[in-house]
Amino acid sequence: MRDIWAFLLQTLTVSGAAVLILTVKRLFRDRLTPRWQAAVWLVLLIPLLLPARWNGNDVLFPWSLWVESLRTAWTGEFAGLVPVTAPIPLPPGHLPKTLRDWLFLLYLAGVAFFLLRDGAAYLSLRVLASRAEEGDSAAVKAVADRYGLPVRPVRAVRGLPSPFTVGVLRPMLVLPAEGETDEKVLLHELLHCRYHDMVWGLVLSVFRAIHWCNPLLRYCLDRAANDVEALCDQRVLERLEGEERRDYGRILLSMADDRHARCPGTSCIANGSRNIRRRIEAIVRFRLYPAGMGLVSVCLLLVLAVPMVIGVRATGLQTGLGADVAMASARTLRCGTRDGALDTYAGAVLHRNALLRAVCAPLEEQDSLADALEQSGSGTTEGDESWDPGIEAMPWTGYQVYNVEEVGNDVFDGLLVVQTAPSEEEYVPLAYQTVRVWQETGRWVVQARAPFVRVNSANSDFRTCPCPELPALAEYAGRFGDFVLRVRWQTRMVSTGSEADWNAGTWILHTDDTFRTDRAVRWQADYVGSPDRQREYTRLSARIQPQWDEGPYPDLAPVPRTEEGGGGGDNTGSDWVDRFLASDWESPILLGEGWHSTTREDVPVAYLARLAVNGDEEEQGILERMEGRELP
Amino acid sequence: MNDETLRRGLSEAAWGYFFLTFDLTIGAVNLLPRFAGYLVFLLAIRDLSGTRRDLAGLRPMASLLALWEAGQWLASWAGASLEGHIPLLDLVVAAAELYFAFQFLTDLAALAENLQGPEENLAGRLRGLRTANLLLSTACCLVSWVPEVALRDWAMAALLGFSLVGMVVAVILVVTLFQLRARVPDRELPQQNI
């Protein structure tokens, strides 16, 4: 936490968990034992120890949306997300300039004050105990031996209203010097030592200081400390019999009016009249708690704890509350996968929607998108027609993503392809744009790398047919006598989501199977020999097969030859053709093209090919990946 | 407490589980709503709490769950759901459901100890079913809180598997409760004796 927004987000996140715990404690007050009532506070430790939105999710409530909206309303900034790097306050790293900086400084001062105050109180008690005379060690040893507990040093202090234990690493019992301390009280204090309850006191004290200006959390941390006392009471009662239990209750009652001060690293059997009343109620219920509840107690803790760790991912845009809130919800509504980001970007382009664009836009683009949203007056609507992607696409024809390729560690480039106008008689007007996808502070974001490029596709439907007019992801070529065999490789990803997903806002949850991936292979033979010899060629027999690893390469199977010719392929990507050429054939000769479903997005390192002309013996060779190289 | 009340209470417990387990949906309306199950449980608690004191403490929780499920049922008429809007409420309800089912079956198993024949182990079976039911419900609850996992094929298959096993458990439970009802003797049972 390096600024006031981070603290606000952290303390609100913990507060939500605190409300949950108070609610379930109320629900199970008479049903589950003090052991569970104390253990359930461990659930609160999770949001106390984890930075808010550590995995991009909010806990129980959309706190980040509200904090981001408040931040934007106060500062006018849309870029950036409130970062909570640690659940504890850290120095801001710069001198205070704004009111927000001064507020954070005030908060830091409060934390320092409470830590110092508690530290001083602990030290003074520790000094008081170490300087005090030795107490009734024999009585303590007798109790410890009787109940099988470790013996602790004992000190006696004059004027002490009630006994207490002090020390985290080497705890000691501090007893009133006047009179004899009841052995049940000694048992209570020895059990605190046995279960290291003073450590909890210290932990709670630290968090009480960190969240000093949150009264709900201070109340909850006090309740947690009291529940540790109640748990200790239960441990005492489990070791006592009949009348001794009633005596223990009477002892607690007698301490109801004793003064007490909460101090870290200590535990005191007398902790205020209200708390003692609660503890006595728990003692009365001691025999009434249903037995055999251990398993369900653990399951309940698990069910409460897991959502504290995982959080809840936002699944919808908050429209209707103004541009600030809408943009804040877009920023916090992160895309969890690469495919989800591509899908969202395509939706933004098709619907010209600034809010969808903001969901998958880098933070640096958020300000300009907010301007676009405000200028369009769409701050309280779904956001359609509020952003200009540089192309007028036809939403109902959908989109495809071509040639996605990993260009760095979790950085991908690809082409977004959309249709721009109704199909003409001879062609389909398309446009494509190079985009890059990567992760920015836990969000997958998309950035346009170039403006849209318009092309006309000869195919009647770009959603079903390959478009050779679009760029290839890889090209391969190799020379065989008077022919050059060329292979053109494209991949495309087709969304498997539906319009219903869009309306339900579930697209951001899309996993890696958002898209179905196809590969398109178009292969042809270019004649590069002398025109004089061209008509000598009457038959071509060829086979190609992709190679995913470097050589050595295997021998390809011969091309099946029949009197009529033919062609075929298999699911390894191997294609073959045996073709009789017409007397007036022209170069290039298209040997095959089509989409095939695939599970891999990478491209082959090379192609193996066999080629024979006029029924002669086949020659095997390699088609190298060109990547701008000239054919050897 | 007389035998008739005890028999009626055990029948109501069995029918309550029947309503909780099975759905018969026509259009958007479930004809076997879960809130009816909790209402029947409330009747069972009234009839059995004389024999098993702990059961009376479950009345507020059963009322809360009946209210929630009734709201859920009404919302389903409009094609909506109460779940997912306020995660805190979802968690409280999930915790209440887990606890209620476990405690209710624990008490019924304790009742079975006194009713079963010398060679029978209906109480042990009830406790086993109770534990299986708790573990399955907890697993379903945990998986449903991890959206990335819940959408995976294996997680969907696991959830389906849990649901199927849960349904088998519930069917055995209903049968066991009816078997238990048949063991109620024709004699007066002492009140508040368990």
mmCIF file of N, CA, C and O in Angstrom, chain A residues 486-525:
data_model
loop_
_atom_site.group_PDB
_atom_site.id
_atom_site.type_symbol
_atom_site.label_atom_id
_atom_site.label_comp_id
_atom_site.label_asym_id
_atom_site.label_seq_id
_atom_site.Cartn_x
_atom_site.Cartn_y
_atom_site.Cartn_z
ATOM 1 N N ARG A 486 5.344 -24.495 -54.215
ATOM 2 C CA ARG A 486 5.140 -23.472 -53.168
ATOM 3 C C ARG A 486 3.980 -23.884 -52.277
ATOM 4 O O ARG A 486 2.951 -24.355 -52.760
ATOM 5 N N VAL A 487 4.172 -23.666 -50.992
ATOM 6 C CA VAL A 487 3.094 -23.926 -50.017
ATOM 7 C C VAL A 487 2.851 -22.631 -49.245
ATOM 8 O O VAL A 487 3.806 -21.987 -48.789
ATOM 9 N N ARG A 488 1.597 -22.282 -49.126
ATOM 10 C CA ARG A 488 1.222 -21.064 -48.391
ATOM 11 C C ARG A 488 0.437 -21.510 -47.153
ATOM 12 O O ARG A 488 -0.526 -22.263 -47.256
ATOM 13 N N TRP A 489 0.858 -21.059 -45.974
ATOM 14 C CA TRP A 489 0.291 -21.544 -44.701
ATOM 15 C C TRP A 489 -0.406 -20.394 -43.977
ATOM 16 O O TRP A 489 0.195 -19.356 -43.724
ATOM 17 N N GLN A 490 -1.651 -20.587 -43.681
ATOM 18 C CA GLN A 490 -2.391 -19.619 -42.853
ATOM 19 C C GLN A 490 -3.048 -20.389 -41.709
ATOM 20 O O GLN A 490 -3.384 -21.564 -41.866
ATOM 21 N N THR A 491 -3.233 -19.702 -40.590
ATOM 22 C CA THR A 491 -4.117 -20.260 -39.556
ATOM 23 C C THR A 491 -5.217 -19.240 -39.300
ATOM 24 O O THR A 491 -5.053 -18.042 -39.569
ATOM 25 N N ARG A 492 -6.315 -19.721 -38.841
ATOM 26 C CA ARG A 492 -7.375 -18.797 -38.444
ATOM 27 C C ARG A 492 -8.029 -19.346 -37.187
ATOM 28 O O ARG A 492 -8.073 -20.552 -36.971
ATOM 29 N N MET A 493 -8.522 -18.438 -36.380
ATOM 30 C CA MET A 493 -9.227 -18.840 -35.165
ATOM 31 C C MET A 493 -10.663 -18.345 -35.297
ATOM 32 O O MET A 493 -10.909 -17.162 -35.564
ATOM 33 N N VAL A 494 -11.570 -19.257 -35.142
ATOM 34 C CA VAL A 494 -12.986 -18.939 -35.284
ATOM 35 C C VAL A 494 -13.623 -19.015 -33.912
ATOM 36 O O VAL A 494 -13.486 -20.018 -33.212
ATOM 37 N N SER A 495 -14.314 -17.946 -33.516
ATOM 38 C CA SER A 495 -14.921 -17.909 -32.182
ATOM 39 C C SER A 495 -15.985 -18.979 -32.061
ATOM 40 O O SER A 495 -16.812 -19.161 -32.957
ATOM 41 N N THR A 496 -15.928 -19.689 -30.951
ATOM 42 C CA THR A 496 -16.965 -20.681 -30.697
ATOM 43 C C THR A 496 -18.028 -20.134 -29.746
ATOM 44 O O THR A 496 -18.960 -20.816 -29.387
ATOM 45 N N GLY A 497 -17.850 -18.863 -29.321
ATOM 46 C CA GLY A 497 -18.838 -18.231 -28.448
ATOM 47 C C GLY A 497 -20.065 -17.839 -29.243
ATOM 48 O O GLY A 497 -20.074 -17.826 -30.466
ATOM 49 N N SER A 498 -21.120 -17.545 -28.530
ATOM 50 C CA SER A 498 -22.359 -17.168 -29.195
ATOM 51 C C SER A 498 -22.765 -15.772 -28.744
ATOM 52 O O SER A 498 -22.196 -15.197 -27.828
ATOM 53 N N GLU A 499 -23.765 -15.243 -29.415
ATOM 54 C CA GLU A 499 -24.265 -13.922 -29.038
ATOM 55 C C GLU A 499 -24.794 -13.950 -27.601
ATOM 56 O O GLU A 499 -24.708 -12.984 -26.875
ATOM 57 N N ALA A 500 -25.304 -15.126 -27.197
ATOM 58 C CA ALA A 500 -25.807 -15.254 -25.825
ATOM 59 C C ALA A 500 -24.681 -15.033 -24.815
ATOM 60 O O ALA A 500 -24.877 -14.443 -23.762
ATOM 61 N N ASP A 501 -23.468 -15.512 -25.172
ATOM 62 C CA ASP A 501 -22.331 -15.291 -24.280
ATOM 63 C C ASP A 501 -22.068 -13.811 -24.119
ATOM 64 O O ASP A 501 -21.781 -13.317 -23.050
ATOM 65 N N TRP A 502 -22.186 -13.108 -25.248
ATOM 66 C CA TRP A 502 -21.943 -11.674 -25.200
ATOM 67 C C TRP A 502 -22.940 -10.999 -24.279
ATOM 68 O O TRP A 502 -22.593 -10.190 -23.435
ATOM 69 N N ASN A 503 -24.198 -11.353 -24.461
ATOM 70 C CA ASN A 503 -25.222 -10.695 -23.664
ATOM 71 C C ASN A 503 -25.062 -11.022 -22.191
ATOM 72 O O ASN A 503 -25.338 -10.217 -21.319
ATOM 73 N N ALA A 504 -24.621 -12.248 -21.906
ATOM 74 C CA ALA A 504 -24.444 -12.650 -20.513
ATOM 75 C C ALA A 504 -23.131 -12.111 -19.945
ATOM 76 O O ALA A 504 -22.890 -12.211 -18.762
ATOM 77 N N GLY A 505 -22.315 -11.523 -20.811
ATOM 78 C CA GLY A 505 -21.057 -10.963 -20.327
ATOM 79 C C GLY A 505 -20.054 -12.016 -19.923
ATOM 80 O O GLY A 505 -19.161 -11.759 -19.132
ATOM 81 N N THR A 506 -20.206 -13.217 -20.461
ATOM 82 C CA THR A 506 -19.299 -14.280 -20.024
ATOM 83 C C THR A 506 -18.061 -14.380 -20.905
ATOM 84 O O THR A 506 -17.247 -15.253 -20.692
ATOM 85 N N TRP A 507 -17.945 -13.491 -21.902
ATOM 86 C CA TRP A 507 -16.819 -13.664 -22.816
ATOM 87 C C TRP A 507 -15.479 -13.510 -22.121
ATOM 88 O O TRP A 507 -14.499 -14.110 -22.509
ATOM 89 N N ILE A 508 -15.457 -12.708 -21.068
ATOM 90 C CA ILE A 508 -14.158 -12.516 -20.418
ATOM 91 C C ILE A 508 -13.725 -13.758 -19.658
ATOM 92 O O ILE A 508 -12.594 -13.876 -19.268
ATOM 93 N N LEU A 509 -14.645 -14.677 -19.435
ATOM 94 C CA LEU A 509 -14.270 -15.904 -18.743
ATOM 95 C C LEU A 509 -13.819 -16.964 -19.733
ATOM 96 O O LEU A 509 -13.503 -18.074 -19.351
ATOM 97 N N HIS A 510 -13.844 -16.605 -21.012
ATOM 98 C CA HIS A 510 -13.481 -17.602 -22.007
ATOM 99 C C HIS A 510 -12.121 -18.196 -21.713
ATOM 100 O O HIS A 510 -11.181 -17.501 -21.381
ATOM 101 N N THR A 511 -12.063 -19.459 -21.852
ATOM 102 C CA THR A 511 -10.791 -20.133 -21.614
ATOM 103 C C THR A 511 -10.104 -20.317 -22.963
ATOM 104 O O THR A 511 -10.474 -19.701 -23.952
ATOM 105 N N ASP A 512 -9.098 -21.159 -22.990
ATOM 106 C CA ASP A 512 -8.330 -21.295 -24.222
ATOM 107 C C ASP A 512 -9.137 -21.883 -25.366
ATOM 108 O O ASP A 512 -8.687 -21.892 -26.500
ATOM 109 N N ASP A 513 -10.297 -22.448 -25.055
ATOM 110 C CA ASP A 513 -11.081 -23.003 -26.152
ATOM 111 C C ASP A 513 -12.157 -22.025 -26.629
ATOM 112 O O ASP A 513 -13.193 -22.418 -27.125
ATOM 113 N N THR A 514 -11.898 -20.725 -26.463
ATOM 114 C CA THR A 514 -12.799 -19.722 -27.023
ATOM 115 C C THR A 514 -12.876 -19.891 -28.529
ATOM 116 O O THR A 514 -13.902 -19.667 -29.146
ATOM 117 N N PHE A 515 -11.745 -20.235 -29.109
ATOM 118 C CA PHE A 515 -11.656 -20.346 -30.558
ATOM 119 C C PHE A 515 -11.409 -21.792 -30.993
ATOM 120 O O PHE A 515 -10.772 -22.555 -30.275
ATOM 121 N N ARG A 516 -11.903 -22.066 -32.182
ATOM 122 C CA ARG A 516 -11.491 -23.293 -32.849
ATOM 123 C C ARG A 516 -10.425 -22.877 -33.856
ATOM 124 O O ARG A 516 -10.598 -21.888 -34.571
ATOM 125 N N THR A 517 -9.318 -23.569 -33.885
ATOM 126 C CA THR A 517 -8.239 -23.175 -34.785
ATOM 127 C C THR A 517 -8.234 -24.067 -36.026
ATOM 128 O O THR A 517 -8.344 -25.288 -35.923
ATOM 129 N N ASP A 518 -8.154 -23.439 -37.177
ATOM 130 C CA ASP A 518 -8.025 -24.148 -38.449
ATOM 131 C C ASP A 518 -6.713 -23.740 -39.105
ATOM 132 O O ASP A 518 -6.185 -22.660 -38.836
ATOM 133 N N ARG A 519 -6.237 -24.610 -39.989
ATOM 134 C CA ARG A 519 -5.095 -24.207 -40.809
ATOM 135 C C ARG A 519 -5.512 -24.316 -42.267
ATOM 136 O O ARG A 519 -6.274 -25.215 -42.635
ATOM 137 N N ALA A 520 -5.036 -23.375 -43.053
ATOM 138 C CA ALA A 520 -5.307 -23.421 -44.489
ATOM 139 C C ALA A 520 -3.982 -23.605 -45.210
ATOM 140 O O ALA A 520 -3.030 -22.869 -44.964
ATOM 141 N N VAL A 521 -3.936 -24.610 -46.061
ATOM 142 C CA VAL A 521 -2.726 -24.852 -46.846
ATOM 143 C C VAL A 521 -3.102 -24.725 -48.320
ATOM 144 O O VAL A 521 -4.029 -25.382 -48.794
ATOM 145 N N ARG A 522 -2.413 -23.857 -49.013
ATOM 146 C CA ARG A 522 -2.625 -23.697 -50.455
ATOM 147 C C ARG A 522 -1.298 -24.037 -51.104
ATOM 148 O O ARG A 522 -0.272 -23.438 -50.787
ATOM 149 N N TRP A 523 -1.300 -24.994 -51.990
ATOM 150 C CA TRP A 523 -0.020 -25.363 -52.619
ATOM 151 C C TRP A 523 -0.163 -25.385 -54.130
ATOM 152 O O TRP A 523 -1.219 -25.708 -54.675
ATOM 153 N N GLN A 524 0.924 -24.992 -54.763
ATOM 154 C CA GLN A 524 0.886 -24.824 -56.205
ATOM 155 C C GLN A 524 2.269 -25.139 -56.785
ATOM 156 O O GLN A 524 3.265 -25.160 -56.062
ATOM 157 N N ALA A 525 2.258 -25.366 -58.084
ATOM 158 C CA ALA A 525 3.523 -25.593 -58.809
ATOM 159 C C ALA A 525 3.703 -24.454 -59.813
ATOM 160 O O ALA A 525 2.807 -24.183 -60.619
#
